[in-house]
GROMACS .gro file of C-alpha atoms in nm:
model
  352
    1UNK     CA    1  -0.022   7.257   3.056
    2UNK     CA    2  -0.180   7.183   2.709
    3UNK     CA    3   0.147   7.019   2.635
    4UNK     CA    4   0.148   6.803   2.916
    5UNK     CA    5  -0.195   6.707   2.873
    6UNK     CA    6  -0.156   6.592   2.513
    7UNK     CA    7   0.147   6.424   2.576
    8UNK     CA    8  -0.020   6.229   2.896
    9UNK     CA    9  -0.323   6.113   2.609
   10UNK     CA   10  -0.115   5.989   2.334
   11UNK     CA   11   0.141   5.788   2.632
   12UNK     CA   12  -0.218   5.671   2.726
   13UNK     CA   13  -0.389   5.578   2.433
   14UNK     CA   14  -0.034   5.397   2.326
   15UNK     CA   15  -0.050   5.202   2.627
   16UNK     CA   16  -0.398   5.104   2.607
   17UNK     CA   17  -0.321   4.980   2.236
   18UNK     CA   18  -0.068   4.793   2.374
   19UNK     CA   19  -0.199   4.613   2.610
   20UNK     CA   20  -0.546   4.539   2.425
   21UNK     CA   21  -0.264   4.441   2.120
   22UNK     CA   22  -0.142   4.188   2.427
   23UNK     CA   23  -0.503   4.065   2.547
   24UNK     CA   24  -0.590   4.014   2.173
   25UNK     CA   25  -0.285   3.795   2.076
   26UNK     CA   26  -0.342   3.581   2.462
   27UNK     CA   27  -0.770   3.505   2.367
   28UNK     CA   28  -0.702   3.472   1.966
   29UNK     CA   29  -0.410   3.235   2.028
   30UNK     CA   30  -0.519   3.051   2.364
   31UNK     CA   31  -0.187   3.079   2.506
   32UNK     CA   32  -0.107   3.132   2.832
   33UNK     CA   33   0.153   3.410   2.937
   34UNK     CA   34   0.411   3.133   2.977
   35UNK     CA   35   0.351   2.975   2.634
   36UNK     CA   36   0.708   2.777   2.604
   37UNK     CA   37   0.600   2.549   2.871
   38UNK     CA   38   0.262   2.487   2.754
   39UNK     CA   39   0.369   2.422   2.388
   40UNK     CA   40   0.619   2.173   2.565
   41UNK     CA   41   0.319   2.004   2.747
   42UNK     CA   42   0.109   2.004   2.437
   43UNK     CA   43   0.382   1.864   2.221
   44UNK     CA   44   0.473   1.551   2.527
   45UNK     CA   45   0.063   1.465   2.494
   46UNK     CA   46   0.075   1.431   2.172
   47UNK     CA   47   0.375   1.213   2.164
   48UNK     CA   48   0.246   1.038   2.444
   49UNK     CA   49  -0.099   0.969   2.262
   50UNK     CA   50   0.088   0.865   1.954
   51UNK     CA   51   0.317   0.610   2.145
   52UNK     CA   52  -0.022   0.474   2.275
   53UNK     CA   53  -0.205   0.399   1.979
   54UNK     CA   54   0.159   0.262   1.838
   55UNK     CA   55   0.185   0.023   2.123
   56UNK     CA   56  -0.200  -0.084   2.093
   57UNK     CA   57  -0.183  -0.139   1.687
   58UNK     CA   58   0.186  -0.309   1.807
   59UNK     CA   59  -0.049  -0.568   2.072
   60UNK     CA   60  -0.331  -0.593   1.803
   61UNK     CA   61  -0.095  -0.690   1.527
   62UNK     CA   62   0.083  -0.949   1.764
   63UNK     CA   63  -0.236  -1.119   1.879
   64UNK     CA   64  -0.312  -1.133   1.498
   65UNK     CA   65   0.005  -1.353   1.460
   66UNK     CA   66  -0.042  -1.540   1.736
   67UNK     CA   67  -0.380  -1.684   1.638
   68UNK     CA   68  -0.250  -1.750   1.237
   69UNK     CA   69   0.036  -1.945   1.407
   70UNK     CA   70  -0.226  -2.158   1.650
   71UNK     CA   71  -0.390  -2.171   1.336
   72UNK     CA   72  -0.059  -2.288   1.106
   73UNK     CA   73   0.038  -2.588   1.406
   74UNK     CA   74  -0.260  -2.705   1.391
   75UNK     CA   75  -0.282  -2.753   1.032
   76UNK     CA   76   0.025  -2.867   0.986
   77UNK     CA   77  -0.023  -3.111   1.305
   78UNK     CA   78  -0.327  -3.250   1.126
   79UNK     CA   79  -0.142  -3.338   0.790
   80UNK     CA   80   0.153  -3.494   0.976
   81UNK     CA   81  -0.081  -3.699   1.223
   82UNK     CA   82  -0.336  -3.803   0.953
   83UNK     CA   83  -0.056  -3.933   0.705
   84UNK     CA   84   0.161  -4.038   0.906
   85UNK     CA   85  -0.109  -4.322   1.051
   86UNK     CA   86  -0.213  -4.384   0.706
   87UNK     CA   87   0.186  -4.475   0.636
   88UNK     CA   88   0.196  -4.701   0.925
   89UNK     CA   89  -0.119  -4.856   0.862
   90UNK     CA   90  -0.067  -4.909   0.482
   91UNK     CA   91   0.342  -4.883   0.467
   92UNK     CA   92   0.296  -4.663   0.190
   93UNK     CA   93   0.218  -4.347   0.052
   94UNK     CA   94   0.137  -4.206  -0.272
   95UNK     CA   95   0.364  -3.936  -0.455
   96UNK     CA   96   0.134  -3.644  -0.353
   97UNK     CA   97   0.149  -3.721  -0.022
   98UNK     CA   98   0.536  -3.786  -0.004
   99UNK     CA   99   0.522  -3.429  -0.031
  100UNK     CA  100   0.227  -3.285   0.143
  101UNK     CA  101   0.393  -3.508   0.475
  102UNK     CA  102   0.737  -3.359   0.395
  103UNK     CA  103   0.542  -2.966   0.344
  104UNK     CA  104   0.356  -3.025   0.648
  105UNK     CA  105   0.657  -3.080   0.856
  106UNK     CA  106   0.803  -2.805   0.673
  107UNK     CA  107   0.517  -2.581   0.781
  108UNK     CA  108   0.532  -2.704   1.160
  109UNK     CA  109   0.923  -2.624   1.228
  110UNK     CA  110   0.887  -2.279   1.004
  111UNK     CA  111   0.617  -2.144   1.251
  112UNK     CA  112   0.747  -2.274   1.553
  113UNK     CA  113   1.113  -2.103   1.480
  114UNK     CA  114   0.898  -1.825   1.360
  115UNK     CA  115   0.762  -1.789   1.716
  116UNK     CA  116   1.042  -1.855   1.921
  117UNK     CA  117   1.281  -1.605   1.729
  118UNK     CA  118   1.031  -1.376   1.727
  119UNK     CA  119   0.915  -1.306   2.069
  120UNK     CA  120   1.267  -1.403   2.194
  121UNK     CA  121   1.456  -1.166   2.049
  122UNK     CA  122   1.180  -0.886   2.071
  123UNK     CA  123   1.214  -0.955   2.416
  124UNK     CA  124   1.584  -1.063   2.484
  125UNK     CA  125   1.803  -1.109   2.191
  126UNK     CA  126   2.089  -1.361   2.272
  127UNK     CA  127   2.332  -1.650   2.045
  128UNK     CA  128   2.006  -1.892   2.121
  129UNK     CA  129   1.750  -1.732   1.932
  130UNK     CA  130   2.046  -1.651   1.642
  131UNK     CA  131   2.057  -2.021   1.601
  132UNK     CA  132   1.674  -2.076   1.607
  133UNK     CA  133   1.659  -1.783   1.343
  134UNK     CA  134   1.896  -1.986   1.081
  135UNK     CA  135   1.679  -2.306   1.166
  136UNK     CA  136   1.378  -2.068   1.010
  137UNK     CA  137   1.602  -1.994   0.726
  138UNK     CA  138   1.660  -2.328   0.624
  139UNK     CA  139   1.290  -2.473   0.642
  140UNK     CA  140   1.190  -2.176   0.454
  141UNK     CA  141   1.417  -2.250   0.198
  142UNK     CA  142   1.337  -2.664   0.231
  143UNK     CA  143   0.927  -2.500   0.215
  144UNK     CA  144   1.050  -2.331  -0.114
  145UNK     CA  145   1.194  -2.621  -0.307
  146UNK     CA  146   0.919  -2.903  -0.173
  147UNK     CA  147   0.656  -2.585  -0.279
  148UNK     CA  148   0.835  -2.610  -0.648
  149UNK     CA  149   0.837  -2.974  -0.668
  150UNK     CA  150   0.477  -3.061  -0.568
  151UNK     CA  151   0.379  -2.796  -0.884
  152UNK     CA  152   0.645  -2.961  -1.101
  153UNK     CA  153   0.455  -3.280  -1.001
  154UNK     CA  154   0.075  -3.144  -1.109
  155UNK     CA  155   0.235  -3.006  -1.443
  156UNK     CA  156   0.377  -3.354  -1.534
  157UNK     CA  157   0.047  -3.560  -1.392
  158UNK     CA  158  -0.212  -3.284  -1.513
  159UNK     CA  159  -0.063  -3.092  -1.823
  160UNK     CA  160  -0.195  -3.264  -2.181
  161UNK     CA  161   0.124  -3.202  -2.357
  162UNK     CA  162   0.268  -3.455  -2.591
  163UNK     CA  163   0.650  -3.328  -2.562
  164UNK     CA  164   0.901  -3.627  -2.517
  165UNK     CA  165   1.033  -3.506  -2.235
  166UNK     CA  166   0.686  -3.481  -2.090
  167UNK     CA  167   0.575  -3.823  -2.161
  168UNK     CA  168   0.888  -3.967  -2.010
  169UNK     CA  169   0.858  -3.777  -1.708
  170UNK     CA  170   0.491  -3.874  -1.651
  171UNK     CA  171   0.614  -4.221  -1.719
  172UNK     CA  172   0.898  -4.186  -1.435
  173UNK     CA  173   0.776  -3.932  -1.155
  174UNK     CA  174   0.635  -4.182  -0.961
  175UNK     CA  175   0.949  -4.348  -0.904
  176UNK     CA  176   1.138  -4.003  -0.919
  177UNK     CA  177   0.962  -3.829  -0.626
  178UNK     CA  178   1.151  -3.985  -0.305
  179UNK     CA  179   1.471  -3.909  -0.507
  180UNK     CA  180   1.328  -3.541  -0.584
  181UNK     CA  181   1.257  -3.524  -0.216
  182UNK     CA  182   1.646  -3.607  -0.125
  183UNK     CA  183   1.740  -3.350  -0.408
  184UNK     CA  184   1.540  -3.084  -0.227
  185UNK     CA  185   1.686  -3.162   0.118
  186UNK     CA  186   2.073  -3.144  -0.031
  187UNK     CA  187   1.991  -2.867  -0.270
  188UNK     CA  188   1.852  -2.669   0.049
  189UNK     CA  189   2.140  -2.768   0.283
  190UNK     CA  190   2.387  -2.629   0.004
  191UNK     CA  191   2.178  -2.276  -0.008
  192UNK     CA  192   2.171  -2.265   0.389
  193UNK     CA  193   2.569  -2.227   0.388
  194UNK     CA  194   2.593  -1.896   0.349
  195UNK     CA  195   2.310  -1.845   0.636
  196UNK     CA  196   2.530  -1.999   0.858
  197UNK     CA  197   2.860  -1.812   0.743
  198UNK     CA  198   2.609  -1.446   0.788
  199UNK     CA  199   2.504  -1.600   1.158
  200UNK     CA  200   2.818  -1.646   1.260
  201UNK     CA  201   2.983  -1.299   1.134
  202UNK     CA  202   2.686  -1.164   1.339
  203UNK     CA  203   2.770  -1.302   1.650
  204UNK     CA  204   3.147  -1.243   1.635
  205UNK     CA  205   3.015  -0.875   1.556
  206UNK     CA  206   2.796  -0.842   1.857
  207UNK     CA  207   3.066  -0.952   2.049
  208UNK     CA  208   3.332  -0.774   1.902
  209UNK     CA  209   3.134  -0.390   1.887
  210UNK     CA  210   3.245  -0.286   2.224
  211UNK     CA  211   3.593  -0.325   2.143
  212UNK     CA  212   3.822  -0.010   2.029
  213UNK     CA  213   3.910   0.013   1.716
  214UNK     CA  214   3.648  -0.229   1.545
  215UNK     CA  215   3.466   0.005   1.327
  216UNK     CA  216   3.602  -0.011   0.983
  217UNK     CA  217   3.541  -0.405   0.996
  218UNK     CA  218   3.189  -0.347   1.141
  219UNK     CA  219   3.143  -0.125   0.854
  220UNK     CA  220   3.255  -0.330   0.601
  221UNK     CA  221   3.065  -0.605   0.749
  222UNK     CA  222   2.755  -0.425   0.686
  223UNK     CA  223   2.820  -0.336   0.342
  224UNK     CA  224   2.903  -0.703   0.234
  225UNK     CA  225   2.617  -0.807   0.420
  226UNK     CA  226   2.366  -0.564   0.236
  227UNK     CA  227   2.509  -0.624  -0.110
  228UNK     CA  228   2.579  -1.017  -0.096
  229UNK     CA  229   2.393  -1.169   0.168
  230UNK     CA  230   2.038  -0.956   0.081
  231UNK     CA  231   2.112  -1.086  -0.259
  232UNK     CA  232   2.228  -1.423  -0.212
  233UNK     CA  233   1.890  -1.475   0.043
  234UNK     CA  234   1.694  -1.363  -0.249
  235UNK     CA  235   1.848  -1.564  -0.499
  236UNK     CA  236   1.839  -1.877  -0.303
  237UNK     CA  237   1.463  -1.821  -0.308
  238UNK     CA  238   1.412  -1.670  -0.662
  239UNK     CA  239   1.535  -2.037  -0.817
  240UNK     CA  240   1.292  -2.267  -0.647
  241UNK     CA  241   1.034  -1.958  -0.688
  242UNK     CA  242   1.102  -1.974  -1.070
  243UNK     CA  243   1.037  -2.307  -1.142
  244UNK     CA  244   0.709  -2.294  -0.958
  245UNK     CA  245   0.611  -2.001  -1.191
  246UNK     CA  246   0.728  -2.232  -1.481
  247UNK     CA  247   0.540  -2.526  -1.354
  248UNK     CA  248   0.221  -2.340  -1.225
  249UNK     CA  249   0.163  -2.135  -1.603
  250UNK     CA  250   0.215  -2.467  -1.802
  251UNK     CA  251  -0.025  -2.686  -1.610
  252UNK     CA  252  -0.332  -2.351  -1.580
  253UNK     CA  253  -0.217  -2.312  -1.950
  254UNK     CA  254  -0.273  -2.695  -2.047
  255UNK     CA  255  -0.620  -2.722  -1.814
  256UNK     CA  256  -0.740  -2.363  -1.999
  257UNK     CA  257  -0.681  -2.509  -2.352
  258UNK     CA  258  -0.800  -2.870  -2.261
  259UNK     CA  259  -1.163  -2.717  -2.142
  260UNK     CA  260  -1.179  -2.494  -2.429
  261UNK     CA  261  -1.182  -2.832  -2.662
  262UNK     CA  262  -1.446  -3.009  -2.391
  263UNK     CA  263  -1.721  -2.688  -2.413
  264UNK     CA  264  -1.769  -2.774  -2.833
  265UNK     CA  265  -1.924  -3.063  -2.645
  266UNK     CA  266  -2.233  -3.079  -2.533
  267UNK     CA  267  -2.334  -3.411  -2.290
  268UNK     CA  268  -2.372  -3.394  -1.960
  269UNK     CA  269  -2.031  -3.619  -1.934
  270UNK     CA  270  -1.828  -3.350  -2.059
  271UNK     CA  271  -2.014  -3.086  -1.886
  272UNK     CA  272  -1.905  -3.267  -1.538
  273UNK     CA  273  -1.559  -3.276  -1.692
  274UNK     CA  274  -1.562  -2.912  -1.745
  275UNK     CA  275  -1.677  -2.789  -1.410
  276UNK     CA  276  -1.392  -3.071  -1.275
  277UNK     CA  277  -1.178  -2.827  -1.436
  278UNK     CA  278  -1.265  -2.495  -1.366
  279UNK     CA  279  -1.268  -2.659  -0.968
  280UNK     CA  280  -0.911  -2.755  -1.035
  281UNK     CA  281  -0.820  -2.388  -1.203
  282UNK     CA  282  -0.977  -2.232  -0.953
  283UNK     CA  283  -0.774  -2.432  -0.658
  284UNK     CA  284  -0.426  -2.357  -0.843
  285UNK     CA  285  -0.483  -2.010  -0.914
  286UNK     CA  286  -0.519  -1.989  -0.527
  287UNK     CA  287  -0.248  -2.142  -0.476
  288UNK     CA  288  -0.071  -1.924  -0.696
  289UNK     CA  289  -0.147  -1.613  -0.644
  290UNK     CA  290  -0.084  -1.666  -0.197
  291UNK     CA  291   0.257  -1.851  -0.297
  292UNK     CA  292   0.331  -1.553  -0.517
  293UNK     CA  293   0.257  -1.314  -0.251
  294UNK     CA  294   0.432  -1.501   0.015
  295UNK     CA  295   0.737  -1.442  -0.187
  296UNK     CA  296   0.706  -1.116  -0.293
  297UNK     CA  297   0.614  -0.964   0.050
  298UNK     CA  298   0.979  -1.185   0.180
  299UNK     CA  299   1.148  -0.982  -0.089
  300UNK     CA  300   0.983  -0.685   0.023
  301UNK     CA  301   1.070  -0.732   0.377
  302UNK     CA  302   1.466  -0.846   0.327
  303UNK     CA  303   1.556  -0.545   0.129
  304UNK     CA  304   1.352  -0.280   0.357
  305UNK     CA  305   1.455  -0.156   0.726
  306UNK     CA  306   1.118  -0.279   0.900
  307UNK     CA  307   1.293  -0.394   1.217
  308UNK     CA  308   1.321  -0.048   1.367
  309UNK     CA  309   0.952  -0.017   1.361
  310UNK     CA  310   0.784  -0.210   1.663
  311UNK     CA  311   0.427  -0.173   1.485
  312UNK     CA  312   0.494  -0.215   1.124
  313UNK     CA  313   0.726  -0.510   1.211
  314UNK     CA  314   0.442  -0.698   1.363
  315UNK     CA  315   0.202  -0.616   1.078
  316UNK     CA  316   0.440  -0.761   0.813
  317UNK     CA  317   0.502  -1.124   1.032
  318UNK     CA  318   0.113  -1.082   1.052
  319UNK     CA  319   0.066  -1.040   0.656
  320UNK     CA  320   0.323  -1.328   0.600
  321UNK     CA  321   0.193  -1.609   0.797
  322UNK     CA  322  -0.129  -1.525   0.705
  323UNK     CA  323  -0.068  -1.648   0.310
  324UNK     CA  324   0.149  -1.929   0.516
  325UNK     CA  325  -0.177  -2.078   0.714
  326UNK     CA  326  -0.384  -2.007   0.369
  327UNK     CA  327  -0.111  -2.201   0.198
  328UNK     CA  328  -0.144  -2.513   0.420
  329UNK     CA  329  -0.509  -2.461   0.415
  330UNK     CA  330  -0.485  -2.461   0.007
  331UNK     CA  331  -0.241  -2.811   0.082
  332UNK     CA  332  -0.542  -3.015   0.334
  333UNK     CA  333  -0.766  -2.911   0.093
  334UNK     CA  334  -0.597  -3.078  -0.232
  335UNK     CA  335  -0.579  -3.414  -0.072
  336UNK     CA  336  -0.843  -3.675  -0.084
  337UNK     CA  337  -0.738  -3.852   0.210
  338UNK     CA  338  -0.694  -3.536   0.426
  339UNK     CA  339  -1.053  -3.342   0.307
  340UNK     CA  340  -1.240  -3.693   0.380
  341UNK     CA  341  -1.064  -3.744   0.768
  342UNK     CA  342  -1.156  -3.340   0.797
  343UNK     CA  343  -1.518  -3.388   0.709
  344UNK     CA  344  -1.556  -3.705   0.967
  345UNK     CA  345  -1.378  -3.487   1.231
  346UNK     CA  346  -1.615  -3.175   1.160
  347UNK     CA  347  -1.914  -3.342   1.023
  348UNK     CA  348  -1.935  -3.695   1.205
  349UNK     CA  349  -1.928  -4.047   1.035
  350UNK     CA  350  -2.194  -4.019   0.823
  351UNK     CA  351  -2.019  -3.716   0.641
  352UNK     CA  352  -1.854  -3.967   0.435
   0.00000   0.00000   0.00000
């Protein structure tokens, strides 16, 4: 009977540890008995939550872009519409705003291509909206070159150096530009062949992928087009790019040295002179650094995957025309004609 009875307590006390051992592990953990299912509903909220704040930062980044492109037509609009009356009016144009017409056109087709390839593919990608997408490619490249030629055009006019060939070009770029401006068109039609060629090996691919037997060429397809065309893309851009780099150091080089000899002076002449030029270094660096950037962050986005990502996609087109609509901001400020039709239009007659 003794054995019973202390076999009867240690079953009990066993049992009693294991079921407080149970209770404890249930409160401590906040688990339900069925714990698979509520991990399962924990883990779909938080996925859920996360695809919400994903598609909000996805309609916050797109509203973004839609405003700087308002923003971009309208600039661009402006610098078309204002020279374009002053060159029927006058039935002429000065060499500054050859290009600055030719840029704002430029600007107007990039962000309207811009717009329509990119909601119409992220909505329904078809052959349409390929085509639009190599019209973007070859007014960015055409924005490129006439970007490079209007700096080549400051370092001749504005640079103090005494070079031959610098004195013959300041001598001739007056006459040069509407032959520059033809150079840039052909140069940039030349570059845009291989877009075309990558375009149409697209299309014949999208077409082609449902067919049997079709992936060794799809694969090789993919591997030329990530080691030539990503590097051809770049290098179309990195030669127009370089020469603005050229042009932009030699003219801030020439305006740093030229003020450094104007502040041994001391009248009120020179002092004018001076802050004339820190104004002008101060509108070029500007310009330099957001065409700089605009470049780099292109680079940046042909050799990384960002298409995958809904959200991040967004925020790049966001970041890009962003320096675009700064850049044609930078351009309607550097003209006379366009900052004094700006003022009337903001300001009223008596601005001027």
């Amino acid at each position: 009977m003794t054995n019973l009875k202390m076999i009867w307590g240690e079953f009990a006390s066993r049992g009693m540890c294991f079921f407080y051992t149970r209770q404890y592990w249930s409160e401590t953990c906040f688990l339900p008995r069925n714990s698979h299912k509520a991990f399962e509903s924990l883990s779909q909220k938080i996925l859920q939550k996360r695809s919400m704040v994903l598609i909000q930062l996805t309609i916050f980044f797109i509203i973004i872009y839609v405003l700087e492109s308002l923003t971009t037509i309208a600039q661009s609009s402006f610098m078309v519409a204002v020279l374009g009356r002053k060159w029927m009016q006058v039935k002429r144009l000065s060499s500054v705003e050859m290009i600055l017409i030719s840029l704002g056109i430029c600007h107007f087709c990039l962000q309207w291509t811009s717009v329509l390839n990119n909601f119409g593919s992220y909505f329904n990608y078809n052959y349409t909206f390929g085509n639009i997408a190599i019209i973007w490619e070859f007014t960015n490249i055409l924005t490129f070159w006439l970007t490079s030629l209007l700096a080549a055009f400051y370092c001749v006019k504005i640079s103090s150096f005494t070079h031959p060939i610098f004195l013959w070009l300041r001598w001739r770029i007056l006459r040069l530009v509407p032959w520059l401006l033809l150079g840039t068109l052909i140069l940039s039609c030349v570059a845009f062949i291989p877009s075309v060629i990558r375009n149409r090996k697209q299309i014949q691919l999208i077409t082609m992928k449902h067919l049997p037997g079709n992936s060794t060429w799809t694969e090789r397809f993919h591997l030329f087009e990530q080691y030539f065309f990503k590097a051809e893309t770049i290098g179309v851009l990195l030669v127009p790019f370089l020469l603005f780099l050229a042009s932009m150091v030699l003219v801030m080089a020439s305006l740093i040295r030229h003020r450094e000899q104007m502040q041994q002076h001391n009248s009120g002449h020179c002092n004018s002179s001076t802050q004339a030029h820190r104004t002008a270094l101060k509108s070029l660096a500007t310009f330099f650094i957001v065409f700089t950037s605009y470049f780099l962050i292109l680079v940046i986005q042909f050799v990384s995957k960002v298409s995958g990502n809904e959200s991040l996609y967004w925020l790049w087109e966001a970041i890009i025309y962003a320096l675009i609509s700064i850049h044609s901001t930078s351009l309607m400020l550097s003209s006379p004609t366009l900052k004094r039709v700006l003022k009337m239009k903001c300001l009223g007659p008596e601005a001027t």
